[in-house]
Amino acid sequence: MDGLYEKILKDVPQAAYTVPDNMVALRINEEGHSDENGSLVEYFYQENSPSEQTTLAPNEKSRPSDIIKDQLL
C-alpha cells in the first residue's frame, strides 16, 4: 500500500509545519495527564498544558466535579 501512495503523491511536495512559539509537545498518559513515561505525545498551548496526575490514597475517591473545580480555580 505504501508504494501506491508514493506513486500518487510523487509530484506533491511534502508540507513542512512549524509549531507556534506558545505551543509545547508533551508526553501524556492514557488519562490525558502529563507523564514523562506516557505513551502519547500531544501539542498544547503552554497556558493550557495538562497537570501531572496526582495519586489518591487507596480509600480516597475522586469525583469528576472536584477535578474540574480544581482545574478552574
PDB file of N, CA, C and O in Angstrom:
ATOM      1  N   MET A   1       0.829  -1.200   0.000  1.00  0.00           N
ATOM      2  CA  MET A   1       0.000   0.000   0.000  1.00  0.00           C
ATOM      3  C   MET A   1       0.866   1.253   0.000  1.00  0.00           C
ATOM      4  O   MET A   1       0.487   2.240  -0.583  1.00  0.00           O
ATOM      5  N   ASP A   2       2.035   1.204   0.672  1.00  0.00           N
ATOM      6  CA  ASP A   2       2.910   2.372   0.701  1.00  0.00           C
ATOM      7  C   ASP A   2       3.351   2.769  -0.698  1.00  0.00           C
ATOM      8  O   ASP A   2       3.462   3.944  -1.012  1.00  0.00           O
ATOM      9  N   GLY A   3       3.641   1.802  -1.532  1.00  0.00           N
ATOM     10  CA  GLY A   3       4.060   2.087  -2.897  1.00  0.00           C
ATOM     11  C   GLY A   3       3.002   2.858  -3.666  1.00  0.00           C
ATOM     12  O   GLY A   3       3.320   3.711  -4.493  1.00  0.00           O
ATOM     13  N   LEU A   4       1.735   2.572  -3.395  1.00  0.00           N
ATOM     14  CA  LEU A   4       0.635   3.268  -4.053  1.00  0.00           C
ATOM     15  C   LEU A   4       0.654   4.753  -3.726  1.00  0.00           C
ATOM     16  O   LEU A   4       0.539   5.595  -4.615  1.00  0.00           O
ATOM     17  N   TYR A   5       0.855   5.093  -2.450  1.00  0.00           N
ATOM     18  CA  TYR A   5       0.892   6.492  -2.041  1.00  0.00           C
ATOM     19  C   TYR A   5       2.096   7.210  -2.641  1.00  0.00           C
ATOM     20  O   TYR A   5       2.027   8.370  -3.007  1.00  0.00           O
ATOM     21  N   GLU A   6       3.216   6.510  -2.741  1.00  0.00           N
ATOM     22  CA  GLU A   6       4.401   7.113  -3.347  1.00  0.00           C
ATOM     23  C   GLU A   6       4.145   7.478  -4.797  1.00  0.00           C
ATOM     24  O   GLU A   6       4.586   8.521  -5.268  1.00  0.00           O
ATOM     25  N   LYS A   7       3.428   6.644  -5.502  1.00  0.00           N
ATOM     26  CA  LYS A   7       3.110   6.923  -6.908  1.00  0.00           C
ATOM     27  C   LYS A   7       2.117   8.081  -7.018  1.00  0.00           C
ATOM     28  O   LYS A   7       2.280   8.962  -7.853  1.00  0.00           O
ATOM     29  N   ILE A   8       1.105   8.069  -6.177  1.00  0.00           N
ATOM     30  CA  ILE A   8       0.063   9.102  -6.244  1.00  0.00           C
ATOM     31  C   ILE A   8       0.618  10.466  -5.868  1.00  0.00           C
ATOM     32  O   ILE A   8       0.302  11.474  -6.492  1.00  0.00           O
ATOM     33  N   LEU A   9       1.479  10.513  -4.884  1.00  0.00           N
ATOM     34  CA  LEU A   9       1.976  11.785  -4.347  1.00  0.00           C
ATOM     35  C   LEU A   9       3.395  12.121  -4.813  1.00  0.00           C
ATOM     36  O   LEU A   9       4.016  13.030  -4.262  1.00  0.00           O
ATOM     37  N   LYS A  10       3.899  11.468  -5.867  1.00  0.00           N
ATOM     38  CA  LYS A  10       5.297  11.658  -6.239  1.00  0.00           C
ATOM     39  C   LYS A  10       5.633  13.091  -6.632  1.00  0.00           C
ATOM     40  O   LYS A  10       6.737  13.548  -6.412  1.00  0.00           O
ATOM     41  N   ASP A  11       4.713  13.860  -7.201  1.00  0.00           N
ATOM     42  CA  ASP A  11       4.988  15.237  -7.612  1.00  0.00           C
ATOM     43  C   ASP A  11       4.474  16.274  -6.616  1.00  0.00           C
ATOM     44  O   ASP A  11       4.543  17.469  -6.870  1.00  0.00           O
ATOM     45  N   VAL A  12       3.953  15.822  -5.481  1.00  0.00           N
ATOM     46  CA  VAL A  12       3.421  16.734  -4.474  1.00  0.00           C
ATOM     47  C   VAL A  12       4.497  16.973  -3.423  1.00  0.00           C
ATOM     48  O   VAL A  12       4.991  16.025  -2.818  1.00  0.00           O
ATOM     49  N   PRO A  13       4.897  18.240  -3.215  1.00  0.00           N
ATOM     50  CA  PRO A  13       5.940  18.498  -2.209  1.00  0.00           C
ATOM     51  C   PRO A  13       5.432  18.187  -0.804  1.00  0.00           C
ATOM     52  O   PRO A  13       4.254  18.380  -0.497  1.00  0.00           O
ATOM     53  N   GLN A  14       6.329  17.707   0.030  1.00  0.00           N
ATOM     54  CA  GLN A  14       5.962  17.383   1.409  1.00  0.00           C
ATOM     55  C   GLN A  14       5.795  18.682   2.184  1.00  0.00           C
ATOM     56  O   GLN A  14       6.642  19.575   2.110  1.00  0.00           O
ATOM     57  N   ALA A  15       4.701  18.799   2.906  1.00  0.00           N
ATOM     58  CA  ALA A  15       4.416  20.007   3.682  1.00  0.00           C
ATOM     59  C   ALA A  15       5.300  20.050   4.922  1.00  0.00           C
ATOM     60  O   ALA A  15       5.538  19.036   5.564  1.00  0.00           O
ATOM     61  N   ALA A  16       5.772  21.243   5.229  1.00  0.00           N
ATOM     62  CA  ALA A  16       6.558  21.440   6.451  1.00  0.00           C
ATOM     63  C   ALA A  16       5.770  22.360   7.369  1.00  0.00           C
ATOM     64  O   ALA A  16       5.390  23.460   6.981  1.00  0.00           O
ATOM     65  N   TYR A  17       5.485  21.889   8.559  1.00  0.00           N
ATOM     66  CA  TYR A  17       4.708  22.657   9.515  1.00  0.00           C
ATOM     67  C   TYR A  17       5.614  23.126  10.653  1.00  0.00           C
ATOM     68  O   TYR A  17       6.462  22.386  11.115  1.00  0.00           O
ATOM     69  N   THR A  18       5.402  24.344  11.089  1.00  0.00           N
ATOM     70  CA  THR A  18       6.155  24.846  12.234  1.00  0.00           C
ATOM     71  C   THR A  18       5.195  25.005  13.408  1.00  0.00           C
ATOM     72  O   THR A  18       4.039  25.393  13.245  1.00  0.00           O
ATOM     73  N   VAL A  19       5.694  24.691  14.572  1.00  0.00           N
ATOM     74  CA  VAL A  19       4.892  24.797  15.790  1.00  0.00           C
ATOM     75  C   VAL A  19       4.995  26.235  16.297  1.00  0.00           C
ATOM     76  O   VAL A  19       6.094  26.763  16.434  1.00  0.00           O
ATOM     77  N   PRO A  20       3.867  26.903  16.555  1.00  0.00           N
ATOM     78  CA  PRO A  20       3.910  28.271  17.090  1.00  0.00           C
ATOM     79  C   PRO A  20       4.693  28.328  18.405  1.00  0.00           C
ATOM     80  O   PRO A  20       4.780  27.342  19.137  1.00  0.00           O
ATOM     81  N   ASP A  21       5.239  29.498  18.704  1.00  0.00           N
ATOM     82  CA  ASP A  21       6.059  29.686  19.901  1.00  0.00           C
ATOM     83  C   ASP A  21       5.335  29.341  21.196  1.00  0.00           C
ATOM     84  O   ASP A  21       5.946  28.886  22.152  1.00  0.00           O
ATOM     85  N   ASN A  22       4.036  29.563  21.260  1.00  0.00           N
ATOM     86  CA  ASN A  22       3.304  29.338  22.509  1.00  0.00           C
ATOM     87  C   ASN A  22       2.748  27.913  22.627  1.00  0.00           C
ATOM     88  O   ASN A  22       1.926  27.633  23.481  1.00  0.00           O
ATOM     89  N   MET A  23       3.226  26.992  21.795  1.00  0.00           N
ATOM     90  CA  MET A  23       2.771  25.607  21.841  1.00  0.00           C
ATOM     91  C   MET A  23       3.908  24.718  22.344  1.00  0.00           C
ATOM     92  O   MET A  23       5.073  24.981  22.090  1.00  0.00           O
ATOM     93  N   VAL A  24       3.533  23.663  23.065  1.00  0.00           N
ATOM     94  CA  VAL A  24       4.507  22.700  23.564  1.00  0.00           C
ATOM     95  C   VAL A  24       4.039  21.284  23.245  1.00  0.00           C
ATOM     96  O   VAL A  24       2.838  21.011  23.199  1.00  0.00           O
ATOM     97  N   ALA A  25       4.991  20.405  23.021  1.00  0.00           N
ATOM     98  CA  ALA A  25       4.692  18.986  22.833  1.00  0.00           C
ATOM     99  C   ALA A  25       4.980  18.294  24.158  1.00  0.00           C
ATOM    100  O   ALA A  25       6.066  18.433  24.707  1.00  0.00           O
ATOM    101  N   LEU A  26       3.998  17.576  24.674  1.00  0.00           N
ATOM    102  CA  LEU A  26       4.152  16.893  25.961  1.00  0.00           C
ATOM    103  C   LEU A  26       3.763  15.431  25.848  1.00  0.00           C
ATOM    104  O   LEU A  26       2.845  15.072  25.110  1.00  0.00           O
ATOM    105  N   ARG A  27       4.468  14.604  26.610  1.00  0.00           N
ATOM    106  CA  ARG A  27       4.063  13.204  26.735  1.00  0.00           C
ATOM    107  C   ARG A  27       2.929  13.148  27.750  1.00  0.00           C
ATOM    108  O   ARG A  27       2.992  13.770  28.801  1.00  0.00           O
ATOM    109  N   ILE A  28       1.888  12.421  27.395  1.00  0.00           N
ATOM    110  CA  ILE A  28       0.747  12.252  28.297  1.00  0.00           C
ATOM    111  C   ILE A  28       0.428  10.771  28.419  1.00  0.00           C
ATOM    112  O   ILE A  28       0.797   9.975  27.566  1.00  0.00           O
ATOM    113  N   ASN A  29      -0.286  10.432  29.482  1.00  0.00           N
ATOM    114  CA  ASN A  29      -0.719   9.049  29.658  1.00  0.00           C
ATOM    115  C   ASN A  29      -2.115   8.873  29.065  1.00  0.00           C
ATOM    116  O   ASN A  29      -2.692   9.800  28.514  1.00  0.00           O
ATOM    117  N   GLU A  30      -2.640   7.687  29.191  1.00  0.00           N
ATOM    118  CA  GLU A  30      -3.954   7.366  28.610  1.00  0.00           C
ATOM    119  C   GLU A  30      -5.091   8.186  29.201  1.00  0.00           C
ATOM    120  O   GLU A  30      -6.124   8.366  28.578  1.00  0.00           O
ATOM    121  N   GLU A  31      -4.904   8.714  30.427  1.00  0.00           N
ATOM    122  CA  GLU A  31      -5.932   9.534  31.069  1.00  0.00           C
ATOM    123  C   GLU A  31      -5.820  11.008  30.677  1.00  0.00           C
ATOM    124  O   GLU A  31      -6.633  11.824  31.091  1.00  0.00           O
ATOM    125  N   GLY A  32      -4.784  11.365  29.908  1.00  0.00           N
ATOM    126  CA  GLY A  32      -4.624  12.746  29.461  1.00  0.00           C
ATOM    127  C   GLY A  32      -3.792  13.621  30.382  1.00  0.00           C
ATOM    128  O   GLY A  32      -3.728  14.825  30.198  1.00  0.00           O
ATOM    129  N   HIS A  33      -3.136  13.013  31.374  1.00  0.00           N
ATOM    130  CA  HIS A  33      -2.293  13.762  32.301  1.00  0.00           C
ATOM    131  C   HIS A  33      -0.857  13.790  31.804  1.00  0.00           C
ATOM    132  O   HIS A  33      -0.387  12.839  31.182  1.00  0.00           O
ATOM    133  N   SER A  34      -0.159  14.871  32.103  1.00  0.00           N
ATOM    134  CA  SER A  34       1.253  14.982  31.765  1.00  0.00           C
ATOM    135  C   SER A  34       2.014  13.859  32.456  1.00  0.00           C
ATOM    136  O   SER A  34       1.848  13.624  33.646  1.00  0.00           O
ATOM    137  N   ASP A  35       2.826  13.124  31.677  1.00  0.00           N
ATOM    138  CA  ASP A  35       3.519  11.962  32.220  1.00  0.00           C
ATOM    139  C   ASP A  35       4.768  11.711  31.383  1.00  0.00           C
ATOM    140  O   ASP A  35       4.668  11.424  30.192  1.00  0.00           O
ATOM    141  N   GLU A  36       5.957  11.839  32.002  1.00  0.00           N
ATOM    142  CA  GLU A  36       7.215  11.640  31.277  1.00  0.00           C
ATOM    143  C   GLU A  36       7.289  10.277  30.613  1.00  0.00           C
ATOM    144  O   GLU A  36       7.943  10.111  29.589  1.00  0.00           O
ATOM    145  N   ASN A  37       6.621   9.298  31.178  1.00  0.00           N
ATOM    146  CA  ASN A  37       6.637   7.939  30.634  1.00  0.00           C
ATOM    147  C   ASN A  37       5.382   7.626  29.816  1.00  0.00           C
ATOM    148  O   ASN A  37       5.145   6.466  29.494  1.00  0.00           O
ATOM    149  N   GLY A  38       4.591   8.651  29.519  1.00  0.00           N
ATOM    150  CA  GLY A  38       3.353   8.448  28.771  1.00  0.00           C
ATOM    151  C   GLY A  38       3.600   7.912  27.376  1.00  0.00           C
ATOM    152  O   GLY A  38       4.649   8.141  26.773  1.00  0.00           O
ATOM    153  N   SER A  39       2.624   7.217  26.848  1.00  0.00           N
ATOM    154  CA  SER A  39       2.767   6.606  25.531  1.00  0.00           C
ATOM    155  C   SER A  39       2.303   7.517  24.401  1.00  0.00           C
ATOM    156  O   SER A  39       2.475   7.185  23.240  1.00  0.00           O
ATOM    157  N   LEU A  40       1.719   8.663  24.724  1.00  0.00           N
ATOM    158  CA  LEU A  40       1.197   9.574  23.710  1.00  0.00           C
ATOM    159  C   LEU A  40       1.933  10.909  23.752  1.00  0.00           C
ATOM    160  O   LEU A  40       2.364  11.351  24.802  1.00  0.00           O
ATOM    161  N   VAL A  41       2.048  11.560  22.605  1.00  0.00           N
ATOM    162  CA  VAL A  41       2.604  12.905  22.533  1.00  0.00           C
ATOM    163  C   VAL A  41       1.531  13.796  21.923  1.00  0.00           C
ATOM    164  O   VAL A  41       0.989  13.486  20.859  1.00  0.00           O
ATOM    165  N   GLU A  42       1.196  14.868  22.595  1.00  0.00           N
ATOM    166  CA  GLU A  42       0.175  15.805  22.140  1.00  0.00           C
ATOM    167  C   GLU A  42       0.724  17.224  22.225  1.00  0.00           C
ATOM    168  O   GLU A  42       1.635  17.510  22.995  1.00  0.00           O
ATOM    169  N   TYR A  43       0.132  18.134  21.459  1.00  0.00           N
ATOM    170  CA  TYR A  43       0.525  19.541  21.462  1.00  0.00           C
ATOM    171  C   TYR A  43      -0.506  20.360  22.227  1.00  0.00           C
ATOM    172  O   TYR A  43      -1.709  20.156  22.073  1.00  0.00           O
ATOM    173  N   PHE A  44      -0.014  21.298  23.045  1.00  0.00           N
ATOM    174  CA  PHE A  44      -0.867  22.137  23.875  1.00  0.00           C
ATOM    175  C   PHE A  44      -0.365  23.570  23.846  1.00  0.00           C
ATOM    176  O   PHE A  44       0.829  23.810  23.677  1.00  0.00           O
ATOM    177  N   TYR A  45      -1.286  24.519  24.042  1.00  0.00           N
ATOM    178  CA  TYR A  45      -0.859  25.877  24.341  1.00  0.00           C
ATOM    179  C   TYR A  45      -0.191  25.817  25.710  1.00  0.00           C
ATOM    180  O   TYR A  45      -0.660  25.110  26.599  1.00  0.00           O
ATOM    181  N   GLN A  46       0.905  26.554  25.898  1.00  0.00           N
ATOM    182  CA  GLN A  46       1.621  26.492  27.169  1.00  0.00           C
ATOM    183  C   GLN A  46       0.704  26.730  28.358  1.00  0.00           C
ATOM    184  O   GLN A  46       0.789  26.037  29.370  1.00  0.00           O
ATOM    185  N   GLU A  47      -0.190  27.708  28.244  1.00  0.00           N
ATOM    186  CA  GLU A  47      -1.053  28.029  29.381  1.00  0.00           C
ATOM    187  C   GLU A  47      -2.136  26.980  29.616  1.00  0.00           C
ATOM    188  O   GLU A  47      -2.794  26.986  30.649  1.00  0.00           O
ATOM    189  N   ASN A  48      -2.323  26.048  28.676  1.00  0.00           N
ATOM    190  CA  ASN A  48      -3.355  25.017  28.826  1.00  0.00           C
ATOM    191  C   ASN A  48      -2.775  23.617  28.936  1.00  0.00           C
ATOM    192  O   ASN A  48      -3.495  22.640  28.759  1.00  0.00           O
ATOM    193  N   SER A  49      -1.494  23.502  29.234  1.00  0.00           N
ATOM    194  CA  SER A  49      -0.900  22.168  29.313  1.00  0.00           C
ATOM    195  C   SER A  49      -1.489  21.418  30.504  1.00  0.00           C
ATOM    196  O   SER A  49      -1.791  22.005  31.539  1.00  0.00           O
ATOM    197  N   PRO A  50      -1.669  20.104  30.355  1.00  0.00           N
ATOM    198  CA  PRO A  50      -2.309  19.329  31.425  1.00  0.00           C
ATOM    199  C   PRO A  50      -1.415  19.213  32.648  1.00  0.00           C
ATOM    200  O   PRO A  50      -0.190  19.228  32.549  1.00  0.00           O
ATOM    201  N   SER A  51      -2.050  19.100  33.793  1.00  0.00           N
ATOM    202  CA  SER A  51      -1.301  18.936  35.037  1.00  0.00           C
ATOM    203  C   SER A  51      -0.819  17.495  35.140  1.00  0.00           C
ATOM    204  O   SER A  51      -1.319  16.607  34.463  1.00  0.00           O
ATOM    205  N   GLU A  52       0.141  17.291  36.008  1.00  0.00           N
ATOM    206  CA  GLU A  52       0.592  15.929  36.255  1.00  0.00           C
ATOM    207  C   GLU A  52      -0.453  15.215  37.079  1.00  0.00           C
ATOM    208  O   GLU A  52      -1.145  15.817  37.890  1.00  0.00           O
ATOM    209  N   GLN A  53      -0.555  13.942  36.868  1.00  0.00           N
ATOM    210  CA  GLN A  53      -1.549  13.141  37.576  1.00  0.00           C
ATOM    211  C   GLN A  53      -1.169  13.045  39.043  1.00  0.00           C
ATOM    212  O   GLN A  53      -0.028  12.813  39.389  1.00  0.00           O
ATOM    213  N   THR A  54      -2.142  13.262  39.883  1.00  0.00           N
ATOM    214  CA  THR A  54      -1.913  13.076  41.309  1.00  0.00           C
ATOM    215  C   THR A  54      -2.493  11.734  41.709  1.00  0.00           C
ATOM    216  O   THR A  54      -3.530  11.320  41.206  1.00  0.00           O
ATOM    217  N   THR A  55      -1.824  11.062  42.594  1.00  0.00           N
ATOM    218  CA  THR A  55      -2.322   9.766  43.039  1.00  0.00           C
ATOM    219  C   THR A  55      -3.163   9.950  44.286  1.00  0.00           C
ATOM    220  O   THR A  55      -2.850  10.754  45.152  1.00  0.00           O
ATOM    221  N   LEU A  56      -4.231   9.216  44.366  1.00  0.00           N
ATOM    222  CA  LEU A  56      -5.147   9.284  45.505  1.00  0.00           C
ATOM    223  C   LEU A  56      -4.795   8.194  46.501  1.00  0.00           C
ATOM    224  O   LEU A  56      -4.283   7.135  46.146  1.00  0.00           O
ATOM    225  N   ALA A  57      -5.078   8.459  47.738  1.00  0.00           N
ATOM    226  CA  ALA A  57      -4.927   7.433  48.761  1.00  0.00           C
ATOM    227  C   ALA A  57      -5.889   6.293  48.433  1.00  0.00           C
ATOM    228  O   ALA A  57      -6.932   6.512  47.821  1.00  0.00           O
ATOM    229  N   PRO A  58      -5.563   5.055  48.819  1.00  0.00           N
ATOM    230  CA  PRO A  58      -6.409   3.908  48.460  1.00  0.00           C
ATOM    231  C   PRO A  58      -7.869   4.066  48.859  1.00  0.00           C
ATOM    232  O   PRO A  58      -8.751   3.579  48.175  1.00  0.00           O
ATOM    233  N   ASN A  59      -8.160   4.761  49.962  1.00  0.00           N
ATOM    234  CA  ASN A  59      -9.555   4.892  50.397  1.00  0.00           C
ATOM    235  C   ASN A  59     -10.195   6.197  49.931  1.00  0.00           C
ATOM    236  O   ASN A  59     -11.327   6.478  50.245  1.00  0.00           O
ATOM    237  N   GLU A  60      -9.466   7.004  49.174  1.00  0.00           N
ATOM    238  CA  GLU A  60      -9.977   8.304  48.719  1.00  0.00           C
ATOM    239  C   GLU A  60     -10.605   8.148  47.339  1.00  0.00           C
ATOM    240  O   GLU A  60     -10.060   7.512  46.458  1.00  0.00           O
ATOM    241  N   LYS A  61     -11.778   8.736  47.183  1.00  0.00           N
ATOM    242  CA  LYS A  61     -12.470   8.692  45.896  1.00  0.00           C
ATOM    243  C   LYS A  61     -12.486  10.098  45.309  1.00  0.00           C
ATOM    244  O   LYS A  61     -12.692  11.074  46.020  1.00  0.00           O
ATOM    245  N   SER A  62     -12.288  10.187  44.009  1.00  0.00           N
ATOM    246  CA  SER A  62     -12.305  11.486  43.331  1.00  0.00           C
ATOM    247  C   SER A  62     -13.566  11.582  42.482  1.00  0.00           C
ATOM    248  O   SER A  62     -13.882  10.676  41.727  1.00  0.00           O
ATOM    249  N   ARG A  63     -14.261  12.666  42.631  1.00  0.00           N
ATOM    250  CA  ARG A  63     -15.450  12.901  41.823  1.00  0.00           C
ATOM    251  C   ARG A  63     -15.061  13.808  40.673  1.00  0.00           C
ATOM    252  O   ARG A  63     -14.280  14.742  40.849  1.00  0.00           O
ATOM    253  N   PRO A  64     -15.599  13.587  39.455  1.00  0.00           N
ATOM    254  CA  PRO A  64     -15.262  14.443  38.320  1.00  0.00           C
ATOM    255  C   PRO A  64     -15.497  15.928  38.586  1.00  0.00           C
ATOM    256  O   PRO A  64     -14.733  16.767  38.142  1.00  0.00           O
ATOM    257  N   SER A  65     -16.523  16.267  39.359  1.00  0.00           N
ATOM    258  CA  SER A  65     -16.794  17.679  39.636  1.00  0.00           C
ATOM    259  C   SER A  65     -15.665  18.300  40.446  1.00  0.00           C
ATOM    260  O   SER A  65     -15.335  19.467  40.274  1.00  0.00           O
ATOM    261  N   ASP A  66     -15.033  17.511  41.343  1.00  0.00           N
ATOM    262  CA  ASP A  66     -13.899  18.016  42.111  1.00  0.00           C
ATOM    263  C   ASP A  66     -12.696  18.281  41.199  1.00  0.00           C
ATOM    264  O   ASP A  66     -12.000  19.268  41.347  1.00  0.00           O
ATOM    265  N   ILE A  67     -12.473  17.400  40.260  1.00  0.00           N
ATOM    266  CA  ILE A  67     -11.352  17.549  39.337  1.00  0.00           C
ATOM    267  C   ILE A  67     -11.534  18.816  38.503  1.00  0.00           C
ATOM    268  O   ILE A  67     -10.618  19.616  38.366  1.00  0.00           O
ATOM    269  N   ILE A  68     -12.718  19.017  37.962  1.00  0.00           N
ATOM    270  CA  ILE A  68     -12.995  20.197  37.146  1.00  0.00           C
ATOM    271  C   ILE A  68     -12.874  21.471  37.973  1.00  0.00           C
ATOM    272  O   ILE A  68     -12.271  22.436  37.559  1.00  0.00           O
ATOM    273  N   LYS A  69     -13.432  21.445  39.183  1.00  0.00           N
ATOM    274  CA  LYS A  69     -13.349  22.610  40.058  1.00  0.00           C
ATOM    275  C   LYS A  69     -11.906  22.968  40.343  1.00  0.00           C
ATOM    276  O   LYS A  69     -11.512  24.133  40.294  1.00  0.00           O
ATOM    277  N   ASP A  70     -11.062  21.970  40.605  1.00  0.00           N
ATOM    278  CA  ASP A  70      -9.647  22.226  40.875  1.00  0.00           C
ATOM    279  C   ASP A  70      -8.942  22.805  39.663  1.00  0.00           C
ATOM    280  O   ASP A  70      -8.050  23.626  39.802  1.00  0.00           O
ATOM    281  N   GLN A  71      -9.306  22.402  38.470  1.00  0.00           N
ATOM    282  CA  GLN A  71      -8.674  22.924  37.276  1.00  0.00           C
ATOM    283  C   GLN A  71      -9.101  24.332  36.971  1.00  0.00           C
ATOM    284  O   GLN A  71      -8.355  25.093  36.380  1.00  0.00           O
ATOM    285  N   LEU A  72     -10.285  24.720  37.389  1.00  0.00           N
ATOM    286  CA  LEU A  72     -10.793  26.066  37.110  1.00  0.00           C
ATOM    287  C   LEU A  72     -10.274  27.097  38.082  1.00  0.00           C
ATOM    288  O   LEU A  72     -10.186  28.277  37.777  1.00  0.00           O
ATOM    289  N   LEU A  73      -9.953  26.691  39.298  1.00  0.00           N
ATOM    290  CA  LEU A  73      -9.526  27.635  40.325  1.00  0.00           C
ATOM    291  C   LEU A  73      -8.059  27.651  40.523  1.00  0.00           C
ATOM    292  O   LEU A  73      -7.207  27.113  40.299  1.00  0.00           O
TER     293      LEU A  73
END
